[in-house]
Tab-separated table of C-alpha atoms in Angstrom:
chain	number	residue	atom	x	y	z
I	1	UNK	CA	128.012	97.775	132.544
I	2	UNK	CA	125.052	96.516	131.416
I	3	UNK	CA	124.030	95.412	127.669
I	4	UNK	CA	122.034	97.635	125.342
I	5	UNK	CA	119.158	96.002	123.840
I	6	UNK	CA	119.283	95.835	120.323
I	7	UNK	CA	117.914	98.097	118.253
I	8	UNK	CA	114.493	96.325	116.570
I	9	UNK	CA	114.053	97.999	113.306
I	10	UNK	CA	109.928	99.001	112.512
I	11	UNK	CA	107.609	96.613	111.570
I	12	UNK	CA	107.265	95.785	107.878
I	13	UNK	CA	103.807	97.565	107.349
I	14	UNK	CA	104.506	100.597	109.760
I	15	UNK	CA	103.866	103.771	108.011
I	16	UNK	CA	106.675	105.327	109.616
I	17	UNK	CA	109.288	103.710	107.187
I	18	UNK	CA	107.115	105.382	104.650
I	19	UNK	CA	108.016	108.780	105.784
I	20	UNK	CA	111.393	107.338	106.267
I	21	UNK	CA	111.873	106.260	102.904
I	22	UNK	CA	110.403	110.113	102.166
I	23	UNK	CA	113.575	111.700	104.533
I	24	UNK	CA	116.054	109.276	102.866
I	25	UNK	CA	115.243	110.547	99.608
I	26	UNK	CA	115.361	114.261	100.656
I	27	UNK	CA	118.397	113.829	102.638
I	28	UNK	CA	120.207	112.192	99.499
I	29	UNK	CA	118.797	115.188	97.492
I	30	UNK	CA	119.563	118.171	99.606
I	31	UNK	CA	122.726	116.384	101.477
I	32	UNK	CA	124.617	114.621	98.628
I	33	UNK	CA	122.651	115.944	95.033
I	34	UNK	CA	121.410	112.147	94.989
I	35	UNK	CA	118.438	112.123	92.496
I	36	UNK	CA	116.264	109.675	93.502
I	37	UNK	CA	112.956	108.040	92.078
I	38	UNK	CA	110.177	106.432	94.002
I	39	UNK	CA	107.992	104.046	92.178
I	40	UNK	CA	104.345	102.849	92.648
I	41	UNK	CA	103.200	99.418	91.918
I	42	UNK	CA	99.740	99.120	91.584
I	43	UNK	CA	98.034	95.698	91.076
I	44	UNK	CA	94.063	95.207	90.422
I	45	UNK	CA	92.202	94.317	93.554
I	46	UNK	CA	91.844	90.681	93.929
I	47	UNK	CA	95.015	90.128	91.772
I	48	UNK	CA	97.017	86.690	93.059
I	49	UNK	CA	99.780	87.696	90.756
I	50	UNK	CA	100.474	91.876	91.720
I	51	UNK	CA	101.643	90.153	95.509
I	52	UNK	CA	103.791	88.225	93.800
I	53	UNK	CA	105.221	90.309	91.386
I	54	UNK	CA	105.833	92.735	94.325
I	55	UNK	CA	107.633	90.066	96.390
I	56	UNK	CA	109.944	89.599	93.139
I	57	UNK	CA	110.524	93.035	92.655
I	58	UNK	CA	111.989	93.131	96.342
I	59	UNK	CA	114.280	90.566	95.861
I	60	UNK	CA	115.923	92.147	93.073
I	61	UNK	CA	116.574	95.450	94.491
I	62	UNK	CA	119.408	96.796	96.166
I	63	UNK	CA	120.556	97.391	99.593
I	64	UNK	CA	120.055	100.699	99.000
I	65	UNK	CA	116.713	100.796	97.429
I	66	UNK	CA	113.683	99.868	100.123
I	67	UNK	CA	110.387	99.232	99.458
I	68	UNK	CA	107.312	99.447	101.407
I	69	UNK	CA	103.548	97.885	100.496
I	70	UNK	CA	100.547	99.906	100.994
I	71	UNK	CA	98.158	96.915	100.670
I	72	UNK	CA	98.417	93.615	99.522
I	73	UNK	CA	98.298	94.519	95.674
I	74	UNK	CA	99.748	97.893	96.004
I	75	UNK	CA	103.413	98.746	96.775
I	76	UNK	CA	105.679	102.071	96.797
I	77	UNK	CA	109.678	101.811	95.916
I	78	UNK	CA	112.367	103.946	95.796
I	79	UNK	CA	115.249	103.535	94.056
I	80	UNK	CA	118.403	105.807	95.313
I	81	UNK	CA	120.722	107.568	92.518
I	82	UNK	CA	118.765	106.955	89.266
I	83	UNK	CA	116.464	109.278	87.198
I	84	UNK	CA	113.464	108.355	86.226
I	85	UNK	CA	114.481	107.492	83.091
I	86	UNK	CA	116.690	104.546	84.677
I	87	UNK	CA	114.487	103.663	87.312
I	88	UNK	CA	111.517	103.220	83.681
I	89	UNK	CA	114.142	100.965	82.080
I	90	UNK	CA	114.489	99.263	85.579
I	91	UNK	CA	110.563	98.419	86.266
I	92	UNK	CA	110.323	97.126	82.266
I	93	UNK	CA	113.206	94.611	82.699
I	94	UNK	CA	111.424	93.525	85.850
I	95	UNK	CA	108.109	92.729	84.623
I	96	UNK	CA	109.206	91.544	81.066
I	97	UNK	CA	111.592	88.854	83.259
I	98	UNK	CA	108.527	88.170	86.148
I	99	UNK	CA	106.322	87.467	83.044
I	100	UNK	CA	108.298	85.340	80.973
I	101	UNK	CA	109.051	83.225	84.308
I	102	UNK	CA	105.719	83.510	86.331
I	103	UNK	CA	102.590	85.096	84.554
I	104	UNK	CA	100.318	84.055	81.940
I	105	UNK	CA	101.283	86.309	78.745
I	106	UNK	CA	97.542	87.614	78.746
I	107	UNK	CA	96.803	88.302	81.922
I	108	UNK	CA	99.473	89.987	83.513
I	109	UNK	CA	98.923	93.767	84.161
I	110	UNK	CA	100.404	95.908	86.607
I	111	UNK	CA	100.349	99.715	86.443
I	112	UNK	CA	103.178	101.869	87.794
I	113	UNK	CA	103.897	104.783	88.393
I	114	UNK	CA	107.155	107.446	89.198
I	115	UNK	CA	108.159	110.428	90.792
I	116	UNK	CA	111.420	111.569	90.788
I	117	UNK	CA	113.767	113.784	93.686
I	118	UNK	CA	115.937	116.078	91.889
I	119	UNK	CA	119.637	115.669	93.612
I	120	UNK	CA	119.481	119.621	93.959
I	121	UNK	CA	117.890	120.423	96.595
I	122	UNK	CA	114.747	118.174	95.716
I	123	UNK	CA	112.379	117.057	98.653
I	124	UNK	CA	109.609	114.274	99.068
I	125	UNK	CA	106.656	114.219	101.283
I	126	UNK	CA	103.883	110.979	100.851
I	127	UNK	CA	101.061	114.467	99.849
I	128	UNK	CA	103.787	114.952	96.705
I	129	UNK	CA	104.357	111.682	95.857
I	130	UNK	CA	101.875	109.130	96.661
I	131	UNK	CA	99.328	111.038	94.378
I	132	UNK	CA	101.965	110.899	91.594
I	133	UNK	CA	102.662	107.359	91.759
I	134	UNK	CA	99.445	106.177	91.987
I	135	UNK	CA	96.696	108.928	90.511
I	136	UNK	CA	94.924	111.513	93.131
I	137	UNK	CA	91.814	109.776	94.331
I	138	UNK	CA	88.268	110.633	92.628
I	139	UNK	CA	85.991	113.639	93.464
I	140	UNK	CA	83.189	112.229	95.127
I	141	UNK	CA	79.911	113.606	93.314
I	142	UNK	CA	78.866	116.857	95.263
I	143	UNK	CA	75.709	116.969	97.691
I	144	UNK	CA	73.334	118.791	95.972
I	145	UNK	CA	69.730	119.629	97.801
I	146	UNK	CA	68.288	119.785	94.295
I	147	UNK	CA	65.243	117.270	94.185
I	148	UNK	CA	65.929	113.972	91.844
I	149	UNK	CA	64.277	115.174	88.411
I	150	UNK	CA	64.111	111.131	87.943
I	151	UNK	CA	62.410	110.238	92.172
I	152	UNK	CA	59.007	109.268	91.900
I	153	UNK	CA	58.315	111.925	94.519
């Protein structure tokens, strides 16, 4: 009989551990009432501490929890069986320790932001929750075939 290859697991940056992370979460909801909170990390662009701060959040978590980065400054989390609440208290103990050991007491800023899974029948899709976590993207400005009060034509 011949071996079975192992099973390779997906890349790090593959969005489909993304939606992954999205089924876990409604599986634990509707499966097992498992309320469950994912949470954005958002660094500013150019940041050299926000891919750090993500790589120490990562090593703290669980083996349940997963997280998955976006971009280099920008990172999405979710924590399995805590409310929002928790997972709030959670985030502040992590950047309060990060900055006492690694950042500069003035310059260290990283937004965040959390949506929680309700364990009863709750359900997650990235459209729900990656607006949530991180702010719905700008309107552009609308077209407008009005002439430029302000062109020199």
């Amino acid at each position: 009989m011949a071996a079975m290859a192992p099973t390779q697991s997906l890349p790090k940056h593959d969005p489909r551990r993304l939606r992954g992370m999205m089924d876990r979460a409604s599986d634990l909801a509707r499966v097992h009432q498992v309320t469950s909170v994912f949470v954005g990390i958002a660094g500013r662009e150019g940041d050299l501490l926000a891919p750090e701060f993500i790589d120490f959040v990562e090593s703290a978590l669980r083996m349940e929890d997963v997280l998955f980065r976006l971009l280099r400054e920008r990172a999405v989390v979710l924590l399995a069986d805590v409310d929002r609440g928790r997972a709030e208290e959670i985030f502040e103990r992590l950047r309060d320790d990060f900055s006492a050991r690694f950042a500069p007491a003035t310059d260290f800023e990283m937004d965040l932001g959390f949506y929680q899974v309700d364990g009863h029948g709750g359900y997650a899709t990235a459209k729900m929750v990656l607006p949530a976590i991180f702010g719905a993207p700008e309107e552009p400005e609308p077209f407008s075939d009005e002439p430029d009060p302000f062109s020199d034509e």
